[in-house]
PDB file of C-alpha atoms in Angstrom:
ATOM      1  CA  MET A 149       0.000   0.000   0.000  1.00 96.00           C
ATOM      2  CA  PHE A 150       1.270   3.465  -0.848  1.00 96.00           C
ATOM      3  CA  LEU A 151      -0.449   6.619   0.372  1.00 98.00           C
ATOM      4  CA  GLU A 152       0.613  10.200  -0.285  1.00 98.00           C
ATOM      5  CA  TYR A 153      -1.119  13.296   1.037  1.00 98.00           C
ATOM      6  CA  GLY A 154      -0.373  16.915   0.155  1.00 98.00           C
ATOM      7  CA  LEU A 155       0.070  18.987   3.290  1.00 98.00           C
ATOM      8  CA  THR A 156       0.805  22.146   1.268  1.00 98.00           C
ATOM      9  CA  ASP A 157       1.460  22.941  -2.404  1.00 96.00           C
ATOM     10  CA  ARG A 158       5.120  21.953  -1.894  1.00 98.00           C
ATOM     11  CA  LEU A 159       5.098  19.412   0.959  1.00 99.00           C
ATOM     12  CA  THR A 160       3.665  15.871   1.013  1.00 99.00           C
ATOM     13  CA  VAL A 161       3.690  13.062   3.554  1.00 99.00           C
ATOM     14  CA  GLN A 162       3.983   9.468   2.342  1.00 98.00           C
ATOM     15  CA  PHE A 163       3.264   6.075   3.874  1.00 98.00           C
ATOM     16  CA  LYS A 164       4.290   2.670   2.486  1.00 97.00           C
ATOM     17  CA  GLY A 165       3.474  -0.740   3.901  1.00 96.00           C
ATOM     18  CA  ASP A 166       2.753  -4.285   2.797  1.00 93.00           C
ATOM     19  CA  TRP A 167       1.934  -7.806   3.901  1.00 94.00           C
ATOM     20  CA  GLN A 168       4.266 -10.477   2.549  1.00 91.00           C
ATOM     21  CA  SER A 169       3.852 -14.198   2.069  1.00 90.00           C
ATOM     22  CA  GLY A 170       6.543 -16.150   0.272  1.00 87.00           C
ATOM     23  CA  GLU A 171       8.644 -19.255  -0.067  1.00 86.00           C
ATOM     24  CA  ASP A 172      12.328 -19.474  -0.910  1.00 79.00           C
ATOM     25  CA  ALA A 173      14.524 -22.545  -1.323  1.00 78.00           C
ATOM     26  CA  PHE A 174      15.054 -22.854   2.437  1.00 81.00           C
ATOM     27  CA  VAL A 175      12.460 -20.711   4.188  1.00 84.00           C
ATOM     28  CA  GLU A 176       8.767 -19.870   4.133  1.00 88.00           C
ATOM     29  CA  TYR A 177       7.681 -16.529   5.517  1.00 86.00           C
ATOM     30  CA  GLU A 178       4.559 -14.507   6.129  1.00 91.00           C
ATOM     31  CA  GLY A 179       4.158 -11.220   7.925  1.00 90.00           C
ATOM     32  CA  ARG A 180       4.313  -7.483   7.782  1.00 92.00           C
ATOM     33  CA  GLY A 181       6.913  -5.980   5.505  1.00 90.00           C
ATOM     34  CA  PRO A 182       8.649  -2.718   6.361  1.00 92.00           C
ATOM     35  CA  LEU A 183       6.494   0.299   7.266  1.00 96.00           C
ATOM     36  CA  GLU A 184       7.860   3.564   5.883  1.00 97.00           C
ATOM     37  CA  ILE A 185       6.853   7.160   6.530  1.00 98.00           C
ATOM     38  CA  GLY A 186       8.469  10.179   4.918  1.00 99.00           C
ATOM     39  CA  VAL A 187       8.082  13.712   3.656  1.00 99.00           C
ATOM     40  CA  THR A 188       8.826  15.144   0.214  1.00 98.00           C
ATOM     41  CA  TRP A 189       9.514  18.833  -0.290  1.00 99.00           C
ATOM     42  CA  GLN A 190       9.424  20.442  -3.728  1.00 98.00           C
ATOM     43  CA  ALA A 191      12.565  22.569  -3.584  1.00 98.00           C
ATOM     44  CA  TRP A 192      12.268  24.214  -7.021  1.00 98.00           C
ATOM     45  CA  ARG A 193      10.005  24.148 -10.059  1.00 97.00           C
ATOM     46  CA  ASP A 194       9.467  25.875 -13.384  1.00 96.00           C
ATOM     47  CA  ASP A 195       7.202  25.035 -16.354  1.00 92.00           C
ATOM     48  CA  ARG A 196       9.170  21.885 -17.318  1.00 93.00           C
ATOM     49  CA  THR A 197      11.474  20.942 -14.441  1.00 96.00           C
ATOM     50  CA  ALA A 198      10.986  20.060 -10.776  1.00 98.00           C
ATOM     51  CA  VAL A 199      13.488  19.297  -8.005  1.00 99.00           C
ATOM     52  CA  SER A 200      12.446  17.624  -4.758  1.00 99.00           C
ATOM     53  CA  LEU A 201      14.020  16.306  -1.553  1.00 99.00           C
ATOM     54  CA  TYR A 202      12.749  13.323   0.453  1.00 99.00           C
ATOM     55  CA  ALA A 203      13.515  12.091   3.973  1.00 99.00           C
ATOM     56  CA  GLY A 204      11.974   8.960   5.429  1.00 98.00           C
ATOM     57  CA  TYR A 205      12.140   6.333   8.153  1.00 98.00           C
ATOM     58  CA  ALA A 206      11.288   2.627   7.769  1.00 96.00           C
ATOM     59  CA  ASP A 207      10.605   0.124  10.544  1.00 95.00           C
ATOM     60  CA  GLY A 208      11.522  -3.444   9.562  1.00 90.00           C
ATOM     61  CA  GLY A 209       8.958  -6.221   9.609  1.00 88.00           C
ATOM     62  CA  GLU A 210       8.773 -10.010   9.583  1.00 87.00           C
ATOM     63  CA  GLY A 211       8.900 -10.183   5.774  1.00 84.00           C
ATOM     64  CA  ARG A 212      11.724  -9.074   3.492  1.00 82.00           C
ATOM     65  CA  ASN A 213      13.138  -5.708   4.518  1.00 80.00           C
ATOM     66  CA  ALA A 214      15.560  -5.786   1.564  1.00 81.00           C
ATOM     67  CA  GLY A 215      15.320  -7.898  -1.576  1.00 78.00           C
ATOM     68  CA  TYR A 216      18.653  -9.619  -0.909  1.00 80.00           C
ATOM     69  CA  ALA A 217      18.178 -10.308   2.841  1.00 83.00           C
ATOM     70  CA  ALA A 218      16.523 -13.197   4.616  1.00 81.00           C
ATOM     71  CA  PRO A 219      12.983 -12.522   5.897  1.00 80.00           C
ATOM     72  CA  GLY A 220      12.930 -10.606   9.180  1.00 82.00           C
ATOM     73  CA  VAL A 221      16.551  -9.432   8.886  1.00 84.00           C
ATOM     74  CA  GLY A 222      17.056  -5.680   9.253  1.00 86.00           C
ATOM     75  CA  ASP A 223      15.721  -3.353  11.897  1.00 88.00           C
ATOM     76  CA  SER A 224      15.170   0.202  10.717  1.00 93.00           C
ATOM     77  CA  ASP A 225      16.261   2.453   7.854  1.00 95.00           C
ATOM     78  CA  TRP A 226      16.673   6.163   7.248  1.00 97.00           C
ATOM     79  CA  GLU A 227      16.621   7.427   3.668  1.00 98.00           C
ATOM     80  CA  VAL A 228      17.414  10.756   2.041  1.00 99.00           C
ATOM     81  CA  ARG A 229      16.702  11.234  -1.665  1.00 98.00           C
ATOM     82  CA  THR A 230      16.857  13.961  -4.272  1.00 99.00           C
ATOM     83  CA  SER A 231      14.857  13.844  -7.480  1.00 98.00           C
ATOM     84  CA  VAL A 232      14.999  15.906 -10.672  1.00 98.00           C
ATOM     85  CA  GLY A 233      12.244  15.547 -13.272  1.00 97.00           C
ATOM     86  CA  ARG A 234      11.969  17.213 -16.682  1.00 96.00           C
ATOM     87  CA  SER A 235       9.246  17.130 -19.322  1.00 92.00           C
ATOM     88  CA  PHE A 236       9.969  17.474 -23.024  1.00 87.00           C
ATOM     89  CA  GLY A 237       7.674  18.642 -25.803  1.00 80.00           C
ATOM     90  CA  GLY A 238       6.479  16.572 -28.715  1.00 69.00           C
ATOM     91  CA  ALA A 239       8.852  14.971 -31.216  1.00 65.00           C
ATOM     92  CA  GLY A 240       7.029  16.078 -34.321  1.00 65.00           C
ATOM     93  CA  ARG A 241       4.328  14.474 -36.389  1.00 69.00           C
ATOM     94  CA  TRP A 242       5.499  10.850 -35.963  1.00 66.00           C
ATOM     95  CA  GLY A 243       6.888  10.977 -32.427  1.00 62.00           C
ATOM     96  CA  PRO A 244       5.262  10.939 -29.002  1.00 69.00           C
ATOM     97  CA  SER A 245       3.280  14.000 -27.953  1.00 75.00           C
ATOM     98  CA  GLY A 246       5.484  14.456 -24.871  1.00 82.00           C
ATOM     99  CA  SER A 247       8.054  12.761 -22.680  1.00 88.00           C
ATOM    100  CA  PHE A 248       9.213  12.897 -19.074  1.00 91.00           C
ATOM    101  CA  VAL A 249      12.560  11.959 -17.512  1.00 95.00           C
ATOM    102  CA  ASP A 250      13.140  11.510 -13.777  1.00 97.00           C
ATOM    103  CA  ILE A 251      16.559  10.938 -12.163  1.00 98.00           C
ATOM    104  CA  GLN A 252      16.914  10.185  -8.449  1.00 98.00           C
ATOM    105  CA  ALA A 253      19.859   9.661  -6.102  1.00 99.00           C
ATOM    106  CA  ALA A 254      19.383   8.275  -2.587  1.00 98.00           C
ATOM    107  CA  ARG A 255      21.298   7.086   0.448  1.00 98.00           C
ATOM    108  CA  ARG A 256      19.663   4.491   2.724  1.00 96.00           C
ATOM    109  CA  MET A 257      21.281   4.039   6.137  1.00 97.00           C
ATOM    110  CA  ARG A 258      20.285   0.634   7.522  1.00 93.00           C
ATOM    111  CA  GLU A 259      20.456  -0.997  10.953  1.00 92.00           C
ATOM    112  CA  GLY A 260      21.210  -4.704  10.693  1.00 88.00           C
ATOM    113  CA  LEU A 261      21.921  -4.596   6.935  1.00 91.00           C
ATOM    114  CA  PRO A 262      24.527  -2.848   4.739  1.00 93.00           C
ATOM    115  CA  ASP A 263      23.855   0.788   3.829  1.00 94.00           C
ATOM    116  CA  GLU A 264      22.849   1.456   0.218  1.00 95.00           C
ATOM    117  CA  THR A 265      23.414   4.181  -2.340  1.00 98.00           C
ATOM    118  CA  ARG A 266      20.769   4.178  -5.074  1.00 96.00           C
ATOM    119  CA  ILE A 267      20.490   5.778  -8.487  1.00 98.00           C
ATOM    120  CA  ASP A 268      17.114   5.491 -10.234  1.00 97.00           C
ATOM    121  CA  ALA A 269      16.144   6.774 -13.669  1.00 97.00           C
ATOM    122  CA  THR A 270      12.779   6.706 -15.430  1.00 95.00           C
ATOM    123  CA  ALA A 271      12.025   7.814 -18.977  1.00 89.00           C
TER     124      ALA A 271
END
């Protein structure tokens, strides 16, 4: 489940949570996944570009708290993230009417698991 609520025109609060049930080669698991709460602040925006900053906290659950870790491993995480998105106009008569590119960089500081640096891109 993912919920996001706009507190102001430039500030949102987000909540993520899930219930997990799975089976790996050596373990079956079922339980709450990590619960995450965070805030996103739109730092800058013009007609085509937006820059935002995110800070969040996640409480580990009984399920997978990281895709590579055994179920239930990992306690809590703090994450900071910056995101830059840009829209582009149409590509002429035969191209798409518009495009959007989003690039994000994040640092996740974990208790009980290795810290992570993430780079995400969407086009």
